[in-house]
XYZ file of C-alpha atoms in Angstrom:
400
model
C 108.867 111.486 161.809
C 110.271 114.575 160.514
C 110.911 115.481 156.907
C 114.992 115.304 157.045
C 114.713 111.866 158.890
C 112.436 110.452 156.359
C 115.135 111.706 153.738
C 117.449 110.284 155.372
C 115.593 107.008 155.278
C 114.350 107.072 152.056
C 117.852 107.224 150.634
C 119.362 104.816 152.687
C 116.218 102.230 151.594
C 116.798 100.404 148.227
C 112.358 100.367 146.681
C 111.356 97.276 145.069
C 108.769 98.803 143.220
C 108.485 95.519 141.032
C 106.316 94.188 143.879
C 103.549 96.737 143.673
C 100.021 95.266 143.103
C 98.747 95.087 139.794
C 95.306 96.099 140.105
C 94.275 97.141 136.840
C 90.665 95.518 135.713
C 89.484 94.071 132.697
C 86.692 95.275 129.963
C 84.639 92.301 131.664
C 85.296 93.238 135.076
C 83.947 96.133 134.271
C 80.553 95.366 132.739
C 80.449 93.517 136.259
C 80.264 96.698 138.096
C 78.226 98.181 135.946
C 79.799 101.252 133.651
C 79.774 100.198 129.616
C 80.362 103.884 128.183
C 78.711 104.084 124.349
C 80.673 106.345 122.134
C 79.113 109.137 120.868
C 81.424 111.243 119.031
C 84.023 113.322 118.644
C 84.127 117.121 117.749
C 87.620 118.999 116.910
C 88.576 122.957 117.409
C 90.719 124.426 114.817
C 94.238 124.643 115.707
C 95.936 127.675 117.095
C 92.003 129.089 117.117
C 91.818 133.132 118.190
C 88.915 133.433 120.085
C 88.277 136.842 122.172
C 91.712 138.029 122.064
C 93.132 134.853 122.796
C 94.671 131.674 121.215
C 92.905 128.694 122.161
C 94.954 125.589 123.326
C 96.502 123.558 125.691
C 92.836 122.113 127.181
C 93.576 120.323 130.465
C 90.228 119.939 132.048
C 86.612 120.716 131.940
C 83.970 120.701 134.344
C 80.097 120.480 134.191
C 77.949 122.697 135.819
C 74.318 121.162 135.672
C 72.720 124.618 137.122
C 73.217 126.424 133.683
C 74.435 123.434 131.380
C 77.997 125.398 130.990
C 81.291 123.529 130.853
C 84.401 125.034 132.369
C 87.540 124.407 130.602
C 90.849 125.484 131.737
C 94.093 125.774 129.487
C 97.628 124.790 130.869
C 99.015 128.057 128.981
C 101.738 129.689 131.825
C 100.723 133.238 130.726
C 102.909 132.711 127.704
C 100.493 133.240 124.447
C 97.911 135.360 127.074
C 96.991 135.348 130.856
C 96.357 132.278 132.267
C 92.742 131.363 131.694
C 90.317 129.181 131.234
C 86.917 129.276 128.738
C 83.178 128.416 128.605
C 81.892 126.329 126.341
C 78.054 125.266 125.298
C 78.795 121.068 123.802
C 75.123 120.119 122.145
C 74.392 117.055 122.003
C 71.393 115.754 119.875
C 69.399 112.871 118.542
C 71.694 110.911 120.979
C 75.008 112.275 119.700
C 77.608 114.914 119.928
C 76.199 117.374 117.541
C 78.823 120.135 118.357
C 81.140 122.596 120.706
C 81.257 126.060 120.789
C 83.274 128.095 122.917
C 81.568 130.940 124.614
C 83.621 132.849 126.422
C 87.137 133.087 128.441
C 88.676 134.862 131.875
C 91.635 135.384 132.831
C 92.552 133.780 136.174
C 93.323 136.589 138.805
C 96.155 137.066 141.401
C 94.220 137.856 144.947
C 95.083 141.938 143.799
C 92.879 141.545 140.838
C 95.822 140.956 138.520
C 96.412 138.967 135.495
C 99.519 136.757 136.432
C 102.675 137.229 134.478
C 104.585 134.506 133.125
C 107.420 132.719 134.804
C 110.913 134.673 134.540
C 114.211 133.284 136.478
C 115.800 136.079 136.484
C 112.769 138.054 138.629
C 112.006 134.674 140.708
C 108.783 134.875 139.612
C 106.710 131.704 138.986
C 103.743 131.278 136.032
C 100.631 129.046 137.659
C 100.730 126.094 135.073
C 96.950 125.250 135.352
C 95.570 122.116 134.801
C 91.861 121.028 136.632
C 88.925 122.530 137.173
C 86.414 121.758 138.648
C 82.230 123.429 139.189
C 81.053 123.657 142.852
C 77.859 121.909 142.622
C 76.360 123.689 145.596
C 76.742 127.204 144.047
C 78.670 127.336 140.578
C 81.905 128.858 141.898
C 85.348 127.252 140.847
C 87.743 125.125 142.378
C 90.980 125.190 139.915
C 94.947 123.550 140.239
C 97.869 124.649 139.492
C 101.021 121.790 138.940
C 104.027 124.695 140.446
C 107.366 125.454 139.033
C 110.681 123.295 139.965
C 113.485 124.015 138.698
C 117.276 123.028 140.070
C 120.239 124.520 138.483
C 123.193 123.262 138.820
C 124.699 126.354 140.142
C 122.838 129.003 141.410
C 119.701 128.948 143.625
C 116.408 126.852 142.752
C 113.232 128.714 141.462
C 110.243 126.841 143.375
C 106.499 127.337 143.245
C 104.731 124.731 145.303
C 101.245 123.982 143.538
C 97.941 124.682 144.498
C 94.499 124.655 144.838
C 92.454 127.389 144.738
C 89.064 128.693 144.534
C 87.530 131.723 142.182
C 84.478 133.158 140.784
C 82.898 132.327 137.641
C 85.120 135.402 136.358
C 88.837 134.543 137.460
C 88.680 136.551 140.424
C 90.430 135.045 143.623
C 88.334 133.433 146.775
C 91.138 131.520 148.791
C 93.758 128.911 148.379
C 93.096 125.010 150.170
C 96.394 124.288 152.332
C 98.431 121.195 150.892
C 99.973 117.966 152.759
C 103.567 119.018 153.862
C 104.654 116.652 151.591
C 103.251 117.995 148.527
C 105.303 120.838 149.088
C 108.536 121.506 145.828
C 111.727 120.755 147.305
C 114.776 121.535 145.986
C 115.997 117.787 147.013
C 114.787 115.144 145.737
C 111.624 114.987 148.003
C 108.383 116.211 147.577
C 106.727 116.382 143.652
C 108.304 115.806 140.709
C 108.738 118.940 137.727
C 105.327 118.976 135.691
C 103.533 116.151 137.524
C 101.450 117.326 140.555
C 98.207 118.613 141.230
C 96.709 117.516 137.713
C 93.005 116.833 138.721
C 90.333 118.060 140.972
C 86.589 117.290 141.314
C 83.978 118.293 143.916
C 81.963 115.471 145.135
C 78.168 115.353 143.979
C 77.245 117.120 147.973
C 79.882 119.799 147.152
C 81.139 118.889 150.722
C 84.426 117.313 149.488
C 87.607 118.405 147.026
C 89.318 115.405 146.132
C 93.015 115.804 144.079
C 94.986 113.797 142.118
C 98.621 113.912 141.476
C 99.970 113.393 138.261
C 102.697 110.856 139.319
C 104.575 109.932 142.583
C 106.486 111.913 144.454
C 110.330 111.376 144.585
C 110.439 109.530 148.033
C 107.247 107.491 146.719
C 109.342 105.728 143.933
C 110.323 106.146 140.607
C 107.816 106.583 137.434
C 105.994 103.992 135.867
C 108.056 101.659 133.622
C 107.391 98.858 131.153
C 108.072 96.180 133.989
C 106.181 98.183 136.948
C 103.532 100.689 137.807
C 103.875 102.996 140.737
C 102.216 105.061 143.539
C 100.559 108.458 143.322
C 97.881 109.914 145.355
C 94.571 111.017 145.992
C 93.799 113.673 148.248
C 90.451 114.348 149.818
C 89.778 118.430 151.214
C 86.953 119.670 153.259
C 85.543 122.132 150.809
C 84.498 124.527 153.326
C 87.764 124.707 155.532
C 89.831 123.792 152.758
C 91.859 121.208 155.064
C 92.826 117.895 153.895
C 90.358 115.002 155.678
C 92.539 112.285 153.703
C 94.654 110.875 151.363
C 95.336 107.846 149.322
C 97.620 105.813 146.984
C 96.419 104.962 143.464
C 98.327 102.432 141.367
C 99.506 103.683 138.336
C 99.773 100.999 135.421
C 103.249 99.622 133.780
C 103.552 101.931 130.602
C 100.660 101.145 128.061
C 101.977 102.984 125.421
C 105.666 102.911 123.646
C 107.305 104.879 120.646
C 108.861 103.059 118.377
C 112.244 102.692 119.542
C 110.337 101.357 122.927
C 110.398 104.331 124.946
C 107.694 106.669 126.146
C 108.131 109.756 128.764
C 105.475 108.583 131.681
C 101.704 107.691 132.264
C 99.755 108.967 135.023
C 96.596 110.914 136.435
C 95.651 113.681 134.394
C 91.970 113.972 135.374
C 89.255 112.756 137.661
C 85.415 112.983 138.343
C 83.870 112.007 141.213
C 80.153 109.489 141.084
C 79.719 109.711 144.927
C 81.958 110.284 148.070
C 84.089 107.253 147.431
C 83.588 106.228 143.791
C 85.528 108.006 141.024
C 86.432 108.175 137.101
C 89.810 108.507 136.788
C 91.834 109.226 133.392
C 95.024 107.522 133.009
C 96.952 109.030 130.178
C 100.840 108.178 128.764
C 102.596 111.161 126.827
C 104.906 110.290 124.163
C 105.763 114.007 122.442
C 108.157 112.348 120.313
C 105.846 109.941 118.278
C 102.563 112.439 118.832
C 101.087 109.032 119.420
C 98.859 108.832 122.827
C 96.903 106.292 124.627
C 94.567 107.158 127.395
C 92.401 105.098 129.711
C 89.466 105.097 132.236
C 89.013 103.321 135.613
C 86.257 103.344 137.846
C 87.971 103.842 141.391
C 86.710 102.995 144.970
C 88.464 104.537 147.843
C 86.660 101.599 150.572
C 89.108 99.739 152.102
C 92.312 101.869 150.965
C 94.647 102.789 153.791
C 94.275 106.620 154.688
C 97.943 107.911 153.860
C 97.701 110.934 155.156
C 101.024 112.422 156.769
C 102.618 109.521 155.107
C 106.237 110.818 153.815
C 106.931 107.867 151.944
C 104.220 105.453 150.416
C 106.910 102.616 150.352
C 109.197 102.742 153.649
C 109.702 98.825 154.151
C 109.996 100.162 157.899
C 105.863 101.602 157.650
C 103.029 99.180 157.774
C 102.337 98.190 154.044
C 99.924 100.465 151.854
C 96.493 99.124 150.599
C 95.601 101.227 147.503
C 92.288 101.907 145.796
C 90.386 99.179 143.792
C 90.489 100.491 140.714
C 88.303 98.579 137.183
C 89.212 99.543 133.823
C 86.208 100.871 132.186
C 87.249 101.801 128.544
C 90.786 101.782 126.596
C 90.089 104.815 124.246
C 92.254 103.236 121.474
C 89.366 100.644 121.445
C 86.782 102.705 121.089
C 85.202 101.736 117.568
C 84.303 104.727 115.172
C 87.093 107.082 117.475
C 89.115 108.816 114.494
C 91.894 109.343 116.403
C 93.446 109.585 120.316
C 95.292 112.849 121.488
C 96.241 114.002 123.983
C 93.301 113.177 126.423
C 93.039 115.249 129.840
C 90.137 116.248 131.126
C 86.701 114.537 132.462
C 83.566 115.180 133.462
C 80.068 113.713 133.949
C 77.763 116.239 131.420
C 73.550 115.799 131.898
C 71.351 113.307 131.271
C 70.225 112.249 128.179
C 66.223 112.002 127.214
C 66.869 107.982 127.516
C 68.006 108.666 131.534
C 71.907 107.556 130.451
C 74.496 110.227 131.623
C 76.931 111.728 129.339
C 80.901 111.601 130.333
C 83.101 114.002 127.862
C 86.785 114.450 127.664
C 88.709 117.005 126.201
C 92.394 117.187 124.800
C 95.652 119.427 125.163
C 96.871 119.852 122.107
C 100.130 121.734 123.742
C 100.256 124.295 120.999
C 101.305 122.237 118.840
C 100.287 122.329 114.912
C 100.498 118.387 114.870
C 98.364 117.565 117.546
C 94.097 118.319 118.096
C 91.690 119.734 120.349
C 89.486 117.396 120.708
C 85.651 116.766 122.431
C 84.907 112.868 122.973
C 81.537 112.071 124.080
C 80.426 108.609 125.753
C 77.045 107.807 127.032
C 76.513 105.134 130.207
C 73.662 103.711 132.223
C 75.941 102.284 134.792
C 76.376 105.993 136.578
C 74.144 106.217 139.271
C 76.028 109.198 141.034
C 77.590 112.571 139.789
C 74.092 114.069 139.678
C 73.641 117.357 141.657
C 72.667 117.370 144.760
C 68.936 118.058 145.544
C 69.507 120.971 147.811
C 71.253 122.764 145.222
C 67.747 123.031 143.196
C 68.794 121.904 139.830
């Protein structure tokens, strides 16, 4: 089916989207499969930070790499306080805790010319990455990095887009390629394709390195409407050969009904912000909902199974009554961070990733927070310890 004539059937079909599954799990389901994660503890930056020239903020994602014990961690800013960049960062833990963070060092991210990129400007149509995952190929320590796009639809005058994008780079910034995206992850200036600000938000390599797996934010226009208090919704996951870059698959994830209000009973959204994958099919997966106007946060994490979920790739719409219906991932909730005794507080929670091993054999998990600039919120470290991973390690060819 083309593009225009699933538009034209997408608007003509009313969405029930109160009959999506709910397939959230429970903290017993969960000890069923396996993953109990053991807090152990929390480290903050200092707001607004300098650190080699730049201002540290806006932390969307980290990522592990277990050849050098270096984290990767990428900030969302669009080239607006400095280039687009991301840091390193050495986390100690210690006796069986989280001792510590220190950042130690940052890169700009680099156009395929070897420039920094410059932010976003209307009037010169030109479009700011907004980064948000990162992620450490296992098999040799280069990066695999997203970028959510720009959409934005006056109501006169012509639309600035920026599709998003996945790309690859060197441990310094510098360019290596860009993965090609599902047609229909492509910015639109209908009302088709991604949403403003809720795209590519994750990325992970498998433990191999073989496969890139993606997660969108939220679902895309002709997939239904966001999450509300009465119903989740439908975003996806998409799988990439990392050597040819091409997508191999894709699938739906069920988003939950909003888990988090302000207190006249609204919230903006919850979705994807960040995953990690524990083996070609199994995955940690950060939920988080955003409420700016509270600065009150709740964030989440499922273990997620792809077996059995209906490959969706070249879908245009995840809910056409007229397609065959949609089987999403299974997906167990592992951990509600608001429960999580001795936690001081929950920000704005983004990132995962599995860190190493600790003396005892369990495997460390650590999040980080975007504070968005902003003098009210954190940047926070959380550390959790599990027994229940048995995957995420790297791979034995890679020598580590």
């Amino acid at each position: 089916m083309s593009i225009r004539a699933a538009r034209a059937r997408i608007i003509a079909t009313a969405v029930v989207l109160a009959a999506l599954p709910t397939l959230a799990g429970t903290p017993a389901a969960a000890q069923d499969d396996g993953i109990r994660l053991d807090f152990l503890g929390e480290r903050e930056l200092p707001n607004a930070m300098p650190f080699q020239g730049t201002t540290v903020g806006g932390l969307s994602a980290l990522s592990y790499d277990a050849r050098t014990g270096a984290y990767y961690v990428i900030s969302d800013d669009r080239s607006q306080t400095g280039p687009a960049r991301f840091y390193t960062a050495h986390v100690d833990f210690a006796d069986g805790a989280l001792k510590g963070v220190e950042l130690t060092g940052t890169h700009p991210w680099l156009r395929p010319d070897g420039t920094v990129f410059p932010p976003t400007s209307t009037a010169g149509s030109t479009v700011a990455p907004d980064p948000e995952g990162i992620a450490v190929d296992p098999r040799d320590g280069s990066l695999a990095w997203t970028s959510e796009g720009e959409r934005i639809v006056p109501v006169d005058g012509p639309a600035l887009l920026g599709d998003p994008w996945i790309r690859r780079a060197t441990t310094t910034g510098a360019s290596t390629g860009q993965l090609p995206l599902p047609p229909q992850l492509h910015m639109d200036s209908q009302e088709f394709g991604p949403r403003k600000n809720k795209t590519l938000e994750g990325v992970t390599f498998t433990p191999d390195g073989r496969r890139i797996v993606t997660a969108m934010e939220d679902p895309l226009y002709q997939d239904g409407a966001d999450p509300t208090p009465e119903h989740g919704a439908l975003t996806r996951l998409t799988v990439h050969d990392a050597r040819t870059g091409q997508p191999l698959a894709q699938y739906a994830y069920p988003l939950e009904p909003l888990f988090a209000a302000t207190s006249a009973g609204s919230t903006d959204t919850n979705g994807v912000s960040d995953l990690v994958a524990l083996g070609h099919d199994r995955f940690l997966v950060l939920e988080r909902a955003s409420i700016y106007t509270d600065n009150n946060w709740k964030a989440r994490i499922y273990l997620v199974d792809l077996h059995g979920a209906t490959d969706v790739l070249g879908r245009d719409s995840l809910t056409d009554p007229s397609a065959p219906p949609v089987r999403p991932v299974r997906k167990t909730l592992v951990t509600d961070l608001s429960d999580v005794p001795g936690l001081p507080r929950v920000d704005n929670v983004e990132g995962i990733t599995l860190g190493p091993r600790l003396p005892d054999g369990r495997r460390t998990v650590v999040l980080v927070s975007d504070d968005n600039f902003a003098a009210r919120q954190v940047t926070q470290f959380i550390a959790f310890a599990t027994r229940g991973i048995q995957g995420g390690d790297c791979p034995r060819e890679c020598g580590c």
